[in-house]
Coordinates of C-alpha atoms in Angstrom, one line a residue:
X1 CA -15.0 -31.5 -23.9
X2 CA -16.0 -35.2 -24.6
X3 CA -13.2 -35.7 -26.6
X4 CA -10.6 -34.6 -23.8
X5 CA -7.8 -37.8 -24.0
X6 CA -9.9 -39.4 -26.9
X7 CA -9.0 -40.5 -30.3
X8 CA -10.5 -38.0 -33.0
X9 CA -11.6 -39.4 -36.4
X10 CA -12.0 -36.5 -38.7
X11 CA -11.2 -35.8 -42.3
X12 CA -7.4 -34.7 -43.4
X13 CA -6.3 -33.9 -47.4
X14 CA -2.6 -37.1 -47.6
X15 CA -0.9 -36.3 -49.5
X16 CA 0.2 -40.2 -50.4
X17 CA 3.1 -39.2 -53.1
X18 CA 5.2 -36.5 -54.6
X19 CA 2.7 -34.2 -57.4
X20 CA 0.0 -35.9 -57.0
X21 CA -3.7 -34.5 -55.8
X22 CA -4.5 -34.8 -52.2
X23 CA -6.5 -37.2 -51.1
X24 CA -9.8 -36.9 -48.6
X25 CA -8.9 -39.3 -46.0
X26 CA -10.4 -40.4 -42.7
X27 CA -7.4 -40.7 -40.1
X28 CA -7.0 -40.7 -36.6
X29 CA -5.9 -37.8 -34.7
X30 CA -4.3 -38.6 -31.1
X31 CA -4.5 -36.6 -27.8
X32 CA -1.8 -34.1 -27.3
X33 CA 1.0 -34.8 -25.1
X34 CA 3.5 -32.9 -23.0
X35 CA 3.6 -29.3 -24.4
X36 CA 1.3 -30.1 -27.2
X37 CA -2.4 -28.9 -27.9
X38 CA -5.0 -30.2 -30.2
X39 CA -6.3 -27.6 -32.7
X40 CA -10.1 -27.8 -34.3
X41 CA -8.9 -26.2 -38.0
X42 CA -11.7 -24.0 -39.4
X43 CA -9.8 -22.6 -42.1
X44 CA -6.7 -23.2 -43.6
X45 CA -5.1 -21.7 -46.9
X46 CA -2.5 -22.7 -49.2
X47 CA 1.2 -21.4 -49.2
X48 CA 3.8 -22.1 -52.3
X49 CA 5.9 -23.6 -49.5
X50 CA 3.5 -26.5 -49.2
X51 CA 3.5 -26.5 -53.2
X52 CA 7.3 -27.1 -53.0
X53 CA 7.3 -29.9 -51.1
X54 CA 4.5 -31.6 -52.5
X55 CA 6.3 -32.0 -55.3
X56 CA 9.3 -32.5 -53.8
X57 CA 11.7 -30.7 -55.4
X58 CA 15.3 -30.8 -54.1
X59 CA 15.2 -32.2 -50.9
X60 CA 14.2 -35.4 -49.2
X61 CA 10.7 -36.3 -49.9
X62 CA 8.5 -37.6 -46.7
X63 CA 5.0 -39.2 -47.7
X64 CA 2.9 -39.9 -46.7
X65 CA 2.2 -36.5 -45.5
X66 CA -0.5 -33.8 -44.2
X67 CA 0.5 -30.7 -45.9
X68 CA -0.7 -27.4 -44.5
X69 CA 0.6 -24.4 -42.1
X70 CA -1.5 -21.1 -42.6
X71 CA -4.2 -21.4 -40.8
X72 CA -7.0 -20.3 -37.6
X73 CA -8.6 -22.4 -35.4
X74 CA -9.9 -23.3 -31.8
X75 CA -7.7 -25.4 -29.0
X76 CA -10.1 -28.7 -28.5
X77 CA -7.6 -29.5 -25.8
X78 CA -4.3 -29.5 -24.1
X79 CA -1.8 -31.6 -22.9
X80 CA 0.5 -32.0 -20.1
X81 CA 2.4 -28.4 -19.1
X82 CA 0.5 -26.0 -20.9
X83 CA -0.4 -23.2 -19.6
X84 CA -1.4 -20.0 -21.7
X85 CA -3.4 -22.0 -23.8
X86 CA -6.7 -23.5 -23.0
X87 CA -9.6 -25.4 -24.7
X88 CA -11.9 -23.0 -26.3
X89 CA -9.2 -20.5 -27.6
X90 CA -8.7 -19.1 -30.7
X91 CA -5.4 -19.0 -32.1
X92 CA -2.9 -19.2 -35.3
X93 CA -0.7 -22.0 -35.7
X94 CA 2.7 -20.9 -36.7
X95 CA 5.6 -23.4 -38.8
X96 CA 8.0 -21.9 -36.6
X97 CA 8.2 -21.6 -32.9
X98 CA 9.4 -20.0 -29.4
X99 CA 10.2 -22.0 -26.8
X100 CA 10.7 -18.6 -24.2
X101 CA 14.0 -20.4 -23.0
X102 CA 16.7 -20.3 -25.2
X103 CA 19.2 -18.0 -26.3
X104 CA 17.3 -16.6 -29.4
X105 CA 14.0 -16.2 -27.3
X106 CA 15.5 -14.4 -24.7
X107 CA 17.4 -11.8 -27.3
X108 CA 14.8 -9.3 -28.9
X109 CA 16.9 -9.1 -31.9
X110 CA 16.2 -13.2 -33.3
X111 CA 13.4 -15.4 -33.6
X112 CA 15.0 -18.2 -35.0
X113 CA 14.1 -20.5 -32.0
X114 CA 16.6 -23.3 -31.2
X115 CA 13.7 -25.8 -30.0
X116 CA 11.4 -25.0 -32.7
X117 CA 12.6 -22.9 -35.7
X118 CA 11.2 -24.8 -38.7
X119 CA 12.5 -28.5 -39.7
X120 CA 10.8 -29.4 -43.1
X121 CA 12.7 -32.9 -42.8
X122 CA 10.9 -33.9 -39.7
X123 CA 7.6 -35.7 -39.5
X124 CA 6.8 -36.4 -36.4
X125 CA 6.4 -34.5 -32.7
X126 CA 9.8 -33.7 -30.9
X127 CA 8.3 -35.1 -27.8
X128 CA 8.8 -38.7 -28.5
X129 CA 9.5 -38.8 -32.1
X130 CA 5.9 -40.2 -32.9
X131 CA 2.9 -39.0 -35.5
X132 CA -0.1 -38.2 -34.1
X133 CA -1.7 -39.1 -37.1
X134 CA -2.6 -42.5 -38.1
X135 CA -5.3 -44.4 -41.2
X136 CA -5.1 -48.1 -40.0
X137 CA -2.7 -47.9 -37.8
X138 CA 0.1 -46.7 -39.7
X139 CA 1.5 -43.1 -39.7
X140 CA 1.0 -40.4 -41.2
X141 CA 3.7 -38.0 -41.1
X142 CA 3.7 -33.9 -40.3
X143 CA 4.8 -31.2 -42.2
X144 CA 6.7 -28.0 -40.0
X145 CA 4.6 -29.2 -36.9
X146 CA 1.7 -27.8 -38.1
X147 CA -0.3 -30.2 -40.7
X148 CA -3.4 -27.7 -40.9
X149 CA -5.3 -29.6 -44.1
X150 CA -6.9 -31.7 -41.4
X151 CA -10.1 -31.0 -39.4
X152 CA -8.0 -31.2 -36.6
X153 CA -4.4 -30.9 -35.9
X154 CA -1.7 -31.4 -33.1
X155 CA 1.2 -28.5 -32.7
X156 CA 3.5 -28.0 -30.4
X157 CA 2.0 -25.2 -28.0
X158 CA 5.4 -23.1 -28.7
X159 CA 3.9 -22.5 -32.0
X160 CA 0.6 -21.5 -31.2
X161 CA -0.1 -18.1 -31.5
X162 CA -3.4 -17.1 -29.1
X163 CA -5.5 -14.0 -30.5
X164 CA -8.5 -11.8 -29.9
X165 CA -11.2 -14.0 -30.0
X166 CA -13.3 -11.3 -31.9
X167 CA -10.7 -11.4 -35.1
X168 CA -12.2 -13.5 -38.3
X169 CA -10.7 -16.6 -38.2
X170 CA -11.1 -16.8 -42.3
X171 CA -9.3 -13.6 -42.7
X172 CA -6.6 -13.5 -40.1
X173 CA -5.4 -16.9 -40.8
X174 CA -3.2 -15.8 -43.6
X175 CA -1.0 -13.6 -41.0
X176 CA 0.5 -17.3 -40.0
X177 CA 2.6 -17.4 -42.7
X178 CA 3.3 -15.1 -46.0
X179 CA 1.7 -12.2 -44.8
X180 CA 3.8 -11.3 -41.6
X181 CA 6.9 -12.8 -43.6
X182 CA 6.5 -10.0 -46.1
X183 CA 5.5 -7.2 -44.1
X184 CA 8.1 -7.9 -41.4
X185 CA 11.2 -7.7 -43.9
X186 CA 10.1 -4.2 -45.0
X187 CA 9.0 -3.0 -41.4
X188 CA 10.7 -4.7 -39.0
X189 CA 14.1 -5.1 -41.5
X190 CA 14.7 -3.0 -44.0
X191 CA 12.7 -0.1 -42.1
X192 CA 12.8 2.4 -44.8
X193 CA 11.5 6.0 -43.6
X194 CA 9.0 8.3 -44.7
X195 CA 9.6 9.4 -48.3
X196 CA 12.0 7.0 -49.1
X197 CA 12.5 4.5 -52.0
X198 CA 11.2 0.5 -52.2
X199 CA 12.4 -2.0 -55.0
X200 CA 10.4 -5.5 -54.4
X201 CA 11.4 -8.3 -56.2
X202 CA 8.4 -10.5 -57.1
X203 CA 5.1 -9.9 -56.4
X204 CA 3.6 -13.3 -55.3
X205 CA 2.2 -13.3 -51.9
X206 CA 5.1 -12.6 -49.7
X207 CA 6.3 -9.2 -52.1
X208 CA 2.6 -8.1 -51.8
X209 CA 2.7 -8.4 -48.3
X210 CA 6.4 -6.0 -48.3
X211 CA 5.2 -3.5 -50.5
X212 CA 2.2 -3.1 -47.9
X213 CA 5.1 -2.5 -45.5
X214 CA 6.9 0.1 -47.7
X215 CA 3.2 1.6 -48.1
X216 CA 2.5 1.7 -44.7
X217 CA 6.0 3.2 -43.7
X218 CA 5.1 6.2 -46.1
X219 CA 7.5 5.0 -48.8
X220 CA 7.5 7.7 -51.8
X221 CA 8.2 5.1 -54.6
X222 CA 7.8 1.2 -54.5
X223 CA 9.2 -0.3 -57.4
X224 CA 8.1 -3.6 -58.3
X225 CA 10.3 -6.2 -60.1
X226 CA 8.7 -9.7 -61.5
X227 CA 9.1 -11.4 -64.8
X228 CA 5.3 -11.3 -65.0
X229 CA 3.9 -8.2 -66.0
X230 CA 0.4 -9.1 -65.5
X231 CA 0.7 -8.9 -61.8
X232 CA 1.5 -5.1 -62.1
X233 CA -2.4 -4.2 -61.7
X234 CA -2.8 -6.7 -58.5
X235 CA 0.3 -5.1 -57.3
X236 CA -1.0 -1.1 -57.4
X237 CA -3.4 -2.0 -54.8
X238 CA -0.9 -2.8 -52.3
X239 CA 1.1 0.3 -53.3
X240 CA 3.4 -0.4 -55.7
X241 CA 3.6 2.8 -58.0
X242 CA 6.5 1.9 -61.0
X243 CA 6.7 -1.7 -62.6
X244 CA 10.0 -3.3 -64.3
X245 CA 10.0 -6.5 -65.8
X246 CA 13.7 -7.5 -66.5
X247 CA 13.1 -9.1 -69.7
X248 CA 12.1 -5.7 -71.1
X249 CA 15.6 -4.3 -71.0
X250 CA 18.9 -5.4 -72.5
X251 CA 20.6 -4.2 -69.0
X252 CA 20.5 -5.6 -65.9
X253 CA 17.7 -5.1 -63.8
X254 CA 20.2 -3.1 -61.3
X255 CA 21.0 -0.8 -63.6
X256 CA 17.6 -0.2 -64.6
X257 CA 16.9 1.3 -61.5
X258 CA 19.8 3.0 -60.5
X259 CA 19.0 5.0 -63.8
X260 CA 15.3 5.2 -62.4
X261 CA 16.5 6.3 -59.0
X262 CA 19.7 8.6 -59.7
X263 CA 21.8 5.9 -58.3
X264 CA 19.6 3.4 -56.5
X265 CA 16.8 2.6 -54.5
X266 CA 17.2 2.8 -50.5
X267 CA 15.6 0.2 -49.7
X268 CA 14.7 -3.3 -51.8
X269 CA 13.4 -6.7 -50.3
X270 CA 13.7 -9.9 -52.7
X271 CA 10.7 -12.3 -52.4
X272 CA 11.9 -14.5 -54.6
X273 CA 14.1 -17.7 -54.3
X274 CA 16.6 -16.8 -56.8
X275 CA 19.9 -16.3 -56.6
X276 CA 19.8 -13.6 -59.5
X277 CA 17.2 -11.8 -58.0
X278 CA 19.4 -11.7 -54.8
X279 CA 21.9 -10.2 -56.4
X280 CA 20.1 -7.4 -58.2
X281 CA 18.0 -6.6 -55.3
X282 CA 21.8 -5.5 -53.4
X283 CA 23.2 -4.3 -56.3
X284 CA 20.3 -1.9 -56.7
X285 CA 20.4 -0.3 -53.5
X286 CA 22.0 3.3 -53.1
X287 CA 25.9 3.5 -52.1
X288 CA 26.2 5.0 -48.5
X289 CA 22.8 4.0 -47.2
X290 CA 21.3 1.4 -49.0
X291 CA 20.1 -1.5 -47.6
X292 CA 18.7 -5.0 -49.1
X293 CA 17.2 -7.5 -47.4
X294 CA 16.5 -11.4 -48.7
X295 CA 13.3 -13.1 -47.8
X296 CA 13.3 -16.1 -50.5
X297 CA 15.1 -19.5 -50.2
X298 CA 17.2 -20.1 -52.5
X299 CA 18.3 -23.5 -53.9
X300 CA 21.0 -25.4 -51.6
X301 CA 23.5 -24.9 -54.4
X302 CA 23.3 -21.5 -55.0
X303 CA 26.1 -19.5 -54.7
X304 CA 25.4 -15.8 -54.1
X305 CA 28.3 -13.5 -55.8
X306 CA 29.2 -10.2 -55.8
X307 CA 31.8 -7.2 -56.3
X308 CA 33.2 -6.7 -52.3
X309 CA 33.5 -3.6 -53.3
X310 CA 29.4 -3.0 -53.0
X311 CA 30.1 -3.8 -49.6
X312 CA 33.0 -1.1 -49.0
X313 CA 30.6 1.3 -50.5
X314 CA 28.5 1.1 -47.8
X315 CA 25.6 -1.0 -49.3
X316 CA 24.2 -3.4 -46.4
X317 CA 23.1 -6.7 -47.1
X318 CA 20.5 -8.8 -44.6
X319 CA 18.5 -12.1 -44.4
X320 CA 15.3 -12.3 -42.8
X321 CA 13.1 -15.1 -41.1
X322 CA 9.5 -14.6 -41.1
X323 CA 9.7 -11.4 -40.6
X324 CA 11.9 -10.7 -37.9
X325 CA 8.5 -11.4 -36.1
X326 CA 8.3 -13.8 -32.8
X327 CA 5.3 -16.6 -33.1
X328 CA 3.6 -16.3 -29.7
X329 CA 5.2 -12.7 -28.8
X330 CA 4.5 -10.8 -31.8
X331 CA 1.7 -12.2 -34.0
X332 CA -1.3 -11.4 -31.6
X333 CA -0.5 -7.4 -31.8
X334 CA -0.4 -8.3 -36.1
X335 CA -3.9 -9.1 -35.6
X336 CA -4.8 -6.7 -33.2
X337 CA -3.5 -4.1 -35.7
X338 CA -6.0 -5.6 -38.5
X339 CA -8.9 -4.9 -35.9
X340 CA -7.8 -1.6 -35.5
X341 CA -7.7 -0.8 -39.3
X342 CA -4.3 -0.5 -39.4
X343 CA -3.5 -3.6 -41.8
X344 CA -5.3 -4.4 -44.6
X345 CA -5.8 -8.6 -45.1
X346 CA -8.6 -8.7 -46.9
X347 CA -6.9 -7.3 -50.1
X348 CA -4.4 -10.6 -50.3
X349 CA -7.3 -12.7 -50.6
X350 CA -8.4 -13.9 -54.0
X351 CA -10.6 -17.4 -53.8
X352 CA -12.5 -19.8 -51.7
X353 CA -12.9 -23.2 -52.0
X354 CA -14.3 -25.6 -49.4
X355 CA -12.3 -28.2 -48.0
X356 CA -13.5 -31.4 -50.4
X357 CA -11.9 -29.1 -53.2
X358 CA -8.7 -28.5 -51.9
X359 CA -6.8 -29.9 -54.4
X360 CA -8.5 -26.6 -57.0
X361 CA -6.4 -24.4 -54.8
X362 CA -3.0 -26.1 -55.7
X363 CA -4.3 -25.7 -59.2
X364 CA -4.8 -21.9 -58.4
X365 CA -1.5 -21.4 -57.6
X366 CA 0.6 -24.1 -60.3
X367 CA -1.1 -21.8 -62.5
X368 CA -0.1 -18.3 -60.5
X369 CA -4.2 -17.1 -60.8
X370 CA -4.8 -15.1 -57.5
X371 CA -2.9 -14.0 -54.4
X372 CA -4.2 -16.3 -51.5
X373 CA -7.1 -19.1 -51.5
X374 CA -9.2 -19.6 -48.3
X375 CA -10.3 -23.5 -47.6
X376 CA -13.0 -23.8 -45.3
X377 CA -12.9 -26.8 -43.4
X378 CA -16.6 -26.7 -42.7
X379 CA -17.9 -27.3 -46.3

């Protein structure tokens, strides 16, 4: 391609300061280096981890900055080392990595890559410390080594995922992220069985995506927790059957559902950040065999507290990254099951905007209207 080792000028969303809108920008993208590829973004969408540190809430902000990290597009070009990628492919950038060569690549029960597990704190490449994104001359720094709300983008090729051509780029791009974090706790975590019971807590996004897990492992009740009850509809289609919204009772939410559940659910995932929710999601589960598992983050202060005894009692309690799921290993076969019919994507996806009109997708979501927004770079 002509613009092998070139400069790119092409259009990227800066964000130039905390909370405020995005702004259409002009920069320059460089030529990958060592283990790095240059991505052609054709669409992108919004995740409420980009929300959070745009506004830069509780932790060090970085501006100016190129948000972004859901997203499908085509490898414009390669630099030195790599491989199994090639110009011309189309693949899914992932904010999280696998290197194939240490410890937690090599053991089939982690994924939490020690070269390229998420950094939200750094903004430039690991190979020599520097932005490949510049307006002027002056940087413009990353966000999780992705930066996907530009027209083109360079990622470490650890954290390129390579799929079927044939998969649409506009629908599968949401499997990068939220999607495959949500699914994974449920399937690859919690792995309730056939017939058994689900509590999720919240139903954004992520607690969509594991009650389609508890649906698709044949779960005979998914319960679904969130202090928003008008999210119960949404939430039927991705087979949530019962709906409790905590600020209807004058228990706690645990007890709710113990009482529901003749002594607890088997199974709950909590998609939610807080602490509370944490607790109640363990606290619900049934003595003997029940098992929790935590997806959101919650705030660096948080202290998560318990009885020991739930513990003695044979309730389990387990944390989950993405999923469980390994970028380059296991992210093709998630699309590969989509093509087959055997995930639903299409269902998660509630607006498009084109790219000038980005910043109507962070208003989509400050305001909780929809599941996921599509931006098409294109338009």
């Amino acid at each position: 391609m002509i613009t092998t080792g070139q400069i790119i000028r092409c259009k990227a969303a800066v964000a130039w300061e905390a909370g405020k809108p995005l702004v259409m920008e002009e920069v320059e993208v460089a030529p990958p280096q060592k283990h790095e590829v240059r991505i052609k973004i054709l669409f992108t969408s919004l995740c409420h981890t980009d929300v959070y540190f745009w506004e830069a809430k509780g932790q060090t902000p970085l501006f100016p900055r190129i948000f972004g990290h859901e997203a499908g597009g085509v490898v414009e070009s390669v630099g030195e080392s790599v491989t199994d990628l090639a110009p011309g492919d189309h693949v899914l950038p992932i904010f999280t990595g696998e290197c194939g060569d240490c410890p937690h690549c090599h053991s089939e029960e982690s994924n939490m890559c020690d070269l390229l597990r998420i950094n939200t704190e750094r903004g430039v490449m690991i190979h020599d410390g520097e932005s490949r994104f510049s307006i002027d001359g002056k940087p413009i720094y990353h966000f999780v080594g992705t930066s996907t709300f530009s027209e083109y983008t360079v990622i470490h090729s650890g954290q390129v995922a390579k799929i079927n051509p044939d998969a649409p780029l506009d629908k599968v791009c949401i499997v990068s992220c939220g999607l495959s974090t949500g699914l994974g706790a449920t399937l690859n975590v919690a792995k309730p069985k056939k017939g058994q019971s689900v509590a999720i807590f919240g139903l954004g996004a992520a607690g969509l995506a594991a009650a389609e897990g508890a649906r698709i492992a044949g779960a005979s009740r998914i319960i679904g927790v969130d202090l928003n009850s008008k999210r119960f509809d949404e939430a039927k289609k991705f087979g949530v059957t019962e709906f409790v919204n905590p600020r209807d009772h004058d228990k706690p939410v645990q007890q709710v559902i113990a009482e529901m559940t003749d002594g607890g659910v088997d199974r709950s995932v909590e998609c939610t950040g807080s602490v509370q929710a944490m607790i109640q999601a363990f606290e619900c589960v049934h003595d003997g065999w029940g098992v929790a598992v935590l997806v959101g983050v919650p705030s660096k202060d948080d202290a998560f507290k318990t009885d020991p005894m739930n513990f003695l009692n044979e309730r389990t309690l387990k944390g989950t990254f993405f999923g469980n799921y390994k970028p380059k290993t296991d992210i093709p076969g998630l699309v590969e099951k989509y093509m087959n019919k055997e995930l639903e994507i299409e269902k998660f996806i509630t607006h498009t905007v084109p790219f000038s009109e980005i910043n109507k997708a962070f208003d989509y979501m400050l305001k909780g209207k929809g599941i996921r927004c599509i931006i098409t770079m294109g338009a």
